[in-house]
Amino acid sequence: GIFRGANGDEDMLERTLGVLKDIWSLARQLEVPNLICCGDLFDQANMISIRAMDKTVLAVSQLQHDYSLDFMLLTGNHDPGSSNVAGSSKYFSSINVLQHAGLARIVDNKIIKLHNTLLGFVPYMLKPSEAMADMLERLDTLLDIGCDNAYIVVHQTPTINGLNLPAD
C-alpha cells in the first residue's frame, strides 16, 4: 500500500501503516529475518507531509522494537531524496529518515548475498533496461562464488521495443 499523506488523507495513511504492521506481524510469526520494500513508500514524491513522515518513522520504530528485522528499501520514483529520481535530490524523503534513524537501509544498486542467493537491487531509473543489463552483468560475474541463485529486484517494469517486461 502506498499513501499520499500530504493532502490530509489520514484514512489512507492509517490503512497503509496498518498494512505495514500486518506484514511485520506475519514476518514475526514466520520468523522472517528480512523485509524488502520495492519502492514508493509514499505516493506523492514532492508533497510528503511532516505528519506522514513522523507517523511512518514512529510506526517503523515501534515495529523494529517489537521484532527487529533487516528492513531494506529500494528507491522508487515517488521516493525523493535519491540521485536515482531525476530532479528530486532537493527533497527530503522518509526513506532517508528511516535509514538515518537506523530503522531501515536503502539498497539501491547493491548486490546482497542472503544464504546461497544473490539479490541485485535496481531502483527507479530513467533508463531501466540499461540499469538491469548492468545489474545482470554484475550478478553474472558473482555467480561463480558458490551461489545457487541470483535474482534482480526492481522497482519498475522496463519497456523494451514498446513491450513491458514482467520484471517486477
PDB file of C-alpha atoms in Angstrom:
ATOM      1  CA  GLY A   1       0.000   0.000   0.000  1.00  0.00           C
ATOM      2  CA  ILE A   2       1.188   3.476  -0.841  1.00  0.00           C
ATOM      3  CA  PHE A   3      -0.286   6.653   0.524  1.00  0.00           C
ATOM      4  CA  ARG A   4      -0.363  10.320  -0.266  1.00  0.00           C
ATOM      5  CA  GLY A   5      -0.114  11.535   3.300  1.00  0.00           C
ATOM      6  CA  ALA A   6       0.394  15.116   2.194  1.00  0.00           C
ATOM      7  CA  ASN A   7      -3.074  16.377   1.473  1.00  0.00           C
ATOM      8  CA  GLY A   8      -4.877  15.317   4.610  1.00  0.00           C
ATOM      9  CA  ASP A   9      -5.665  11.763   3.575  1.00  0.00           C
ATOM     10  CA  GLU A  10      -5.390  10.474   7.137  1.00  0.00           C
ATOM     11  CA  ASP A  11      -7.509   7.400   6.430  1.00  0.00           C
ATOM     12  CA  MET A  12      -5.219   6.251   3.620  1.00  0.00           C
ATOM     13  CA  LEU A  13      -2.155   6.868   5.794  1.00  0.00           C
ATOM     14  CA  GLU A  14      -3.599   4.799   8.647  1.00  0.00           C
ATOM     15  CA  ARG A  15      -4.654   1.978   6.304  1.00  0.00           C
ATOM     16  CA  THR A  16      -1.185   1.849   4.800  1.00  0.00           C
ATOM     17  CA  LEU A  17       0.523   1.823   8.185  1.00  0.00           C
ATOM     18  CA  GLY A  18      -1.928  -0.917   9.184  1.00  0.00           C
ATOM     19  CA  VAL A  19      -0.823  -2.984   6.190  1.00  0.00           C
ATOM     20  CA  LEU A  20       2.814  -2.465   7.166  1.00  0.00           C
ATOM     21  CA  LYS A  21       2.011  -3.612  10.708  1.00  0.00           C
ATOM     22  CA  ASP A  22       0.216  -6.701   9.367  1.00  0.00           C
ATOM     23  CA  ILE A  23       3.180  -7.590   7.156  1.00  0.00           C
ATOM     24  CA  TRP A  24       5.545  -7.106  10.117  1.00  0.00           C
ATOM     25  CA  SER A  25       3.348  -9.291  12.308  1.00  0.00           C
ATOM     26  CA  LEU A  26       3.373 -12.046   9.709  1.00  0.00           C
ATOM     27  CA  ALA A  27       7.162 -11.732   9.375  1.00  0.00           C
ATOM     28  CA  ARG A  28       7.472 -12.147  13.140  1.00  0.00           C
ATOM     29  CA  GLN A  29       5.126 -15.147  13.130  1.00  0.00           C
ATOM     30  CA  LEU A  30       7.143 -16.832  10.376  1.00  0.00           C
ATOM     31  CA  GLU A  31      10.493 -15.659  11.835  1.00  0.00           C
ATOM     32  CA  VAL A  32      11.355 -13.861   8.608  1.00  0.00           C
ATOM     33  CA  PRO A  33      14.663 -12.019   9.070  1.00  0.00           C
ATOM     34  CA  ASN A  34      14.476  -9.733   6.004  1.00  0.00           C
ATOM     35  CA  LEU A  35      11.767  -7.483   4.588  1.00  0.00           C
ATOM     36  CA  ILE A  36      12.171  -5.729   1.235  1.00  0.00           C
ATOM     37  CA  CYS A  37      10.059  -2.774   0.109  1.00  0.00           C
ATOM     38  CA  CYS A  38      10.441  -2.332  -3.668  1.00  0.00           C
ATOM     39  CA  GLY A  39       9.839   1.416  -3.612  1.00  0.00           C
ATOM     40  CA  ASP A  40       7.147   4.057  -3.372  1.00  0.00           C
ATOM     41  CA  LEU A  41       6.565   4.076   0.337  1.00  0.00           C
ATOM     42  CA  PHE A  42       4.696   7.296  -0.434  1.00  0.00           C
ATOM     43  CA  ASP A  43       2.531   8.243  -3.401  1.00  0.00           C
ATOM     44  CA  GLN A  44       3.420  11.912  -3.750  1.00  0.00           C
ATOM     45  CA  ALA A  45       7.132  12.471  -4.179  1.00  0.00           C
ATOM     46  CA  ASN A  46       7.042  16.249  -3.912  1.00  0.00           C
ATOM     47  CA  MET A  47       4.431  16.699  -1.188  1.00  0.00           C
ATOM     48  CA  ILE A  48       5.259  14.397   1.727  1.00  0.00           C
ATOM     49  CA  SER A  49       3.967  15.950   4.900  1.00  0.00           C
ATOM     50  CA  ILE A  50       5.928  16.081   8.136  1.00  0.00           C
ATOM     51  CA  ARG A  51       2.951  14.359   9.784  1.00  0.00           C
ATOM     52  CA  ALA A  52       3.154  11.429   7.363  1.00  0.00           C
ATOM     53  CA  MET A  53       6.915  11.121   7.817  1.00  0.00           C
ATOM     54  CA  ASP A  54       6.640  11.335  11.613  1.00  0.00           C
ATOM     55  CA  LYS A  55       3.914   8.698  11.750  1.00  0.00           C
ATOM     56  CA  THR A  56       5.869   6.402   9.427  1.00  0.00           C
ATOM     57  CA  VAL A  57       9.104   6.731  11.396  1.00  0.00           C
ATOM     58  CA  LEU A  58       7.227   6.185  14.679  1.00  0.00           C
ATOM     59  CA  ALA A  59       5.419   3.118  13.314  1.00  0.00           C
ATOM     60  CA  VAL A  60       8.599   1.541  11.913  1.00  0.00           C
ATOM     61  CA  SER A  61      10.460   2.345  15.142  1.00  0.00           C
ATOM     62  CA  GLN A  62       7.793   0.574  17.198  1.00  0.00           C
ATOM     63  CA  LEU A  63       7.752  -2.361  14.779  1.00  0.00           C
ATOM     64  CA  GLN A  64      11.553  -2.686  14.876  1.00  0.00           C
ATOM     65  CA  HIS A  65      11.403  -2.563  18.684  1.00  0.00           C
ATOM     66  CA  ASP A  66       8.815  -5.371  18.814  1.00  0.00           C
ATOM     67  CA  TYR A  67      10.521  -7.528  16.176  1.00  0.00           C
ATOM     68  CA  SER A  68      13.789  -6.402  14.658  1.00  0.00           C
ATOM     69  CA  LEU A  69      14.451  -7.420  11.083  1.00  0.00           C
ATOM     70  CA  ASP A  70      16.548  -6.189   8.187  1.00  0.00           C
ATOM     71  CA  PHE A  71      14.161  -3.713   6.521  1.00  0.00           C
ATOM     72  CA  MET A  72      15.502  -2.941   3.051  1.00  0.00           C
ATOM     73  CA  LEU A  73      14.130  -0.119   0.918  1.00  0.00           C
ATOM     74  CA  LEU A  74      14.545   0.200  -2.826  1.00  0.00           C
ATOM     75  CA  THR A  75      14.106   3.733  -4.157  1.00  0.00           C
ATOM     76  CA  GLY A  76      11.023   4.293  -6.274  1.00  0.00           C
ATOM     77  CA  ASN A  77      10.130   7.250  -8.448  1.00  0.00           C
ATOM     78  CA  HIS A  78       7.929   8.578  -5.629  1.00  0.00           C
ATOM     79  CA  ASP A  79      10.700   8.292  -3.047  1.00  0.00           C
ATOM     80  CA  PRO A  80      12.529  11.599  -3.311  1.00  0.00           C
ATOM     81  CA  GLY A  81      15.933  12.322  -1.906  1.00  0.00           C
ATOM     82  CA  SER A  82      17.749   9.904  -4.180  1.00  0.00           C
ATOM     83  CA  SER A  83      20.006  10.617  -7.111  1.00  0.00           C
ATOM     84  CA  ASN A  84      18.055   7.943  -8.987  1.00  0.00           C
ATOM     85  CA  VAL A  85      14.971  10.134  -9.118  1.00  0.00           C
ATOM     86  CA  ALA A  86      15.502  12.939 -11.617  1.00  0.00           C
ATOM     87  CA  GLY A  87      15.448  16.379 -10.008  1.00  0.00           C
ATOM     88  CA  SER A  88      14.455  15.092  -6.594  1.00  0.00           C
ATOM     89  CA  SER A  89      17.674  15.463  -4.647  1.00  0.00           C
ATOM     90  CA  LYS A  90      16.380  18.748  -3.213  1.00  0.00           C
ATOM     91  CA  TYR A  91      13.559  16.946  -1.399  1.00  0.00           C
ATOM     92  CA  PHE A  92      13.781  15.110   1.866  1.00  0.00           C
ATOM     93  CA  SER A  93      12.458  11.582   1.890  1.00  0.00           C
ATOM     94  CA  SER A  94      11.042   9.463   4.675  1.00  0.00           C
ATOM     95  CA  ILE A  95      13.097   6.531   3.477  1.00  0.00           C
ATOM     96  CA  ASN A  96      16.243   8.603   4.085  1.00  0.00           C
ATOM     97  CA  VAL A  97      14.919   9.427   7.548  1.00  0.00           C
ATOM     98  CA  LEU A  98      14.357   5.722   8.230  1.00  0.00           C
ATOM     99  CA  GLN A  99      17.903   4.925   7.163  1.00  0.00           C
ATOM    100  CA  HIS A 100      19.454   7.731   9.244  1.00  0.00           C
ATOM    101  CA  ALA A 101      17.470   6.544  12.259  1.00  0.00           C
ATOM    102  CA  GLY A 102      18.871   3.026  11.837  1.00  0.00           C
ATOM    103  CA  LEU A 103      15.403   1.604  11.156  1.00  0.00           C
ATOM    104  CA  ALA A 104      15.944   0.568   7.538  1.00  0.00           C
ATOM    105  CA  ARG A 105      18.569   0.664   4.833  1.00  0.00           C
ATOM    106  CA  ILE A 106      18.447   1.789   1.238  1.00  0.00           C
ATOM    107  CA  VAL A 107      19.742  -0.903  -1.120  1.00  0.00           C
ATOM    108  CA  ASP A 108      19.844   0.935  -4.464  1.00  0.00           C
ATOM    109  CA  ASN A 109      22.267  -0.630  -6.961  1.00  0.00           C
ATOM    110  CA  LYS A 110      23.576  -3.071  -4.372  1.00  0.00           C
ATOM    111  CA  ILE A 111      24.068  -6.806  -4.516  1.00  0.00           C
ATOM    112  CA  ILE A 112      23.366  -8.650  -1.282  1.00  0.00           C
ATOM    113  CA  LYS A 113      24.016 -12.311  -0.560  1.00  0.00           C
ATOM    114  CA  LEU A 114      21.313 -13.990   1.517  1.00  0.00           C
ATOM    115  CA  HIS A 115      22.169 -17.613   2.236  1.00  0.00           C
ATOM    116  CA  ASN A 116      23.140 -19.014  -1.183  1.00  0.00           C
ATOM    117  CA  THR A 117      21.196 -16.426  -3.157  1.00  0.00           C
ATOM    118  CA  LEU A 118      22.332 -13.151  -4.675  1.00  0.00           C
ATOM    119  CA  LEU A 119      19.858 -10.271  -4.834  1.00  0.00           C
ATOM    120  CA  GLY A 120      20.599  -7.341  -7.133  1.00  0.00           C
ATOM    121  CA  PHE A 121      18.545  -4.208  -6.396  1.00  0.00           C
ATOM    122  CA  VAL A 122      17.690  -1.861  -9.281  1.00  0.00           C
ATOM    123  CA  PRO A 123      15.820   1.299  -8.188  1.00  0.00           C
ATOM    124  CA  TYR A 124      13.731   3.601 -10.334  1.00  0.00           C
ATOM    125  CA  MET A 125      15.896   4.687 -13.236  1.00  0.00           C
ATOM    126  CA  LEU A 126      15.296   6.842 -16.265  1.00  0.00           C
ATOM    127  CA  LYS A 127      16.785   4.023 -18.398  1.00  0.00           C
ATOM    128  CA  PRO A 128      15.683   0.827 -16.613  1.00  0.00           C
ATOM    129  CA  SER A 129      16.753  -1.605 -19.329  1.00  0.00           C
ATOM    130  CA  GLU A 130      20.344  -0.281 -19.173  1.00  0.00           C
ATOM    131  CA  ALA A 131      20.310  -0.433 -15.372  1.00  0.00           C
ATOM    132  CA  MET A 132      19.012  -4.018 -15.468  1.00  0.00           C
ATOM    133  CA  ALA A 133      21.615  -5.030 -18.074  1.00  0.00           C
ATOM    134  CA  ASP A 134      24.354  -3.607 -15.847  1.00  0.00           C
ATOM    135  CA  MET A 135      22.995  -5.498 -12.835  1.00  0.00           C
ATOM    136  CA  LEU A 136      22.789  -8.736 -14.868  1.00  0.00           C
ATOM    137  CA  GLU A 137      26.468  -8.404 -15.780  1.00  0.00           C
ATOM    138  CA  ARG A 138      27.415  -7.743 -12.174  1.00  0.00           C
ATOM    139  CA  LEU A 139      25.414 -10.745 -10.946  1.00  0.00           C
ATOM    140  CA  ASP A 140      26.831 -12.979 -13.677  1.00  0.00           C
ATOM    141  CA  THR A 141      30.389 -12.276 -12.560  1.00  0.00           C
ATOM    142  CA  LEU A 142      29.477 -13.107  -8.950  1.00  0.00           C
ATOM    143  CA  LEU A 143      27.602 -16.364  -9.591  1.00  0.00           C
ATOM    144  CA  ASP A 144      30.869 -18.279  -9.587  1.00  0.00           C
ATOM    145  CA  ILE A 145      31.388 -17.613  -5.867  1.00  0.00           C
ATOM    146  CA  GLY A 146      29.223 -20.521  -4.761  1.00  0.00           C
ATOM    147  CA  CYS A 147      25.730 -19.103  -5.017  1.00  0.00           C
ATOM    148  CA  ASP A 148      22.846 -21.245  -6.227  1.00  0.00           C
ATOM    149  CA  ASN A 149      20.540 -18.461  -7.431  1.00  0.00           C
ATOM    150  CA  ALA A 150      20.527 -14.826  -8.420  1.00  0.00           C
ATOM    151  CA  TYR A 151      17.521 -12.512  -8.664  1.00  0.00           C
ATOM    152  CA  ILE A 152      17.045  -8.940  -9.769  1.00  0.00           C
ATOM    153  CA  VAL A 153      14.715  -6.914  -7.561  1.00  0.00           C
ATOM    154  CA  VAL A 154      13.450  -3.876  -9.475  1.00  0.00           C
ATOM    155  CA  HIS A 155      11.089  -1.005  -8.775  1.00  0.00           C
ATOM    156  CA  GLN A 156       9.641  -0.592 -12.234  1.00  0.00           C
ATOM    157  CA  THR A 157       8.756  -2.684 -15.235  1.00  0.00           C
ATOM    158  CA  PRO A 158      11.062  -1.660 -18.061  1.00  0.00           C
ATOM    159  CA  THR A 159       9.704  -1.188 -21.553  1.00  0.00           C
ATOM    160  CA  ILE A 160      11.742  -2.565 -24.429  1.00  0.00           C
ATOM    161  CA  ASN A 161      10.569  -2.129 -28.014  1.00  0.00           C
ATOM    162  CA  GLY A 162       7.185  -0.958 -26.768  1.00  0.00           C
ATOM    163  CA  LEU A 163       6.589  -4.056 -24.613  1.00  0.00           C
ATOM    164  CA  ASN A 164       6.502  -4.057 -20.842  1.00  0.00           C
ATOM    165  CA  LEU A 165       8.720  -6.749 -19.393  1.00  0.00           C
ATOM    166  CA  PRO A 166       7.181  -8.636 -16.478  1.00  0.00           C
ATOM    167  CA  ALA A 167      10.313  -7.965 -14.434  1.00  0.00           C
ATOM    168  CA  ASP A 168       8.873  -6.664 -11.201  1.00  0.00           C
TER     169      ASP A 168
END
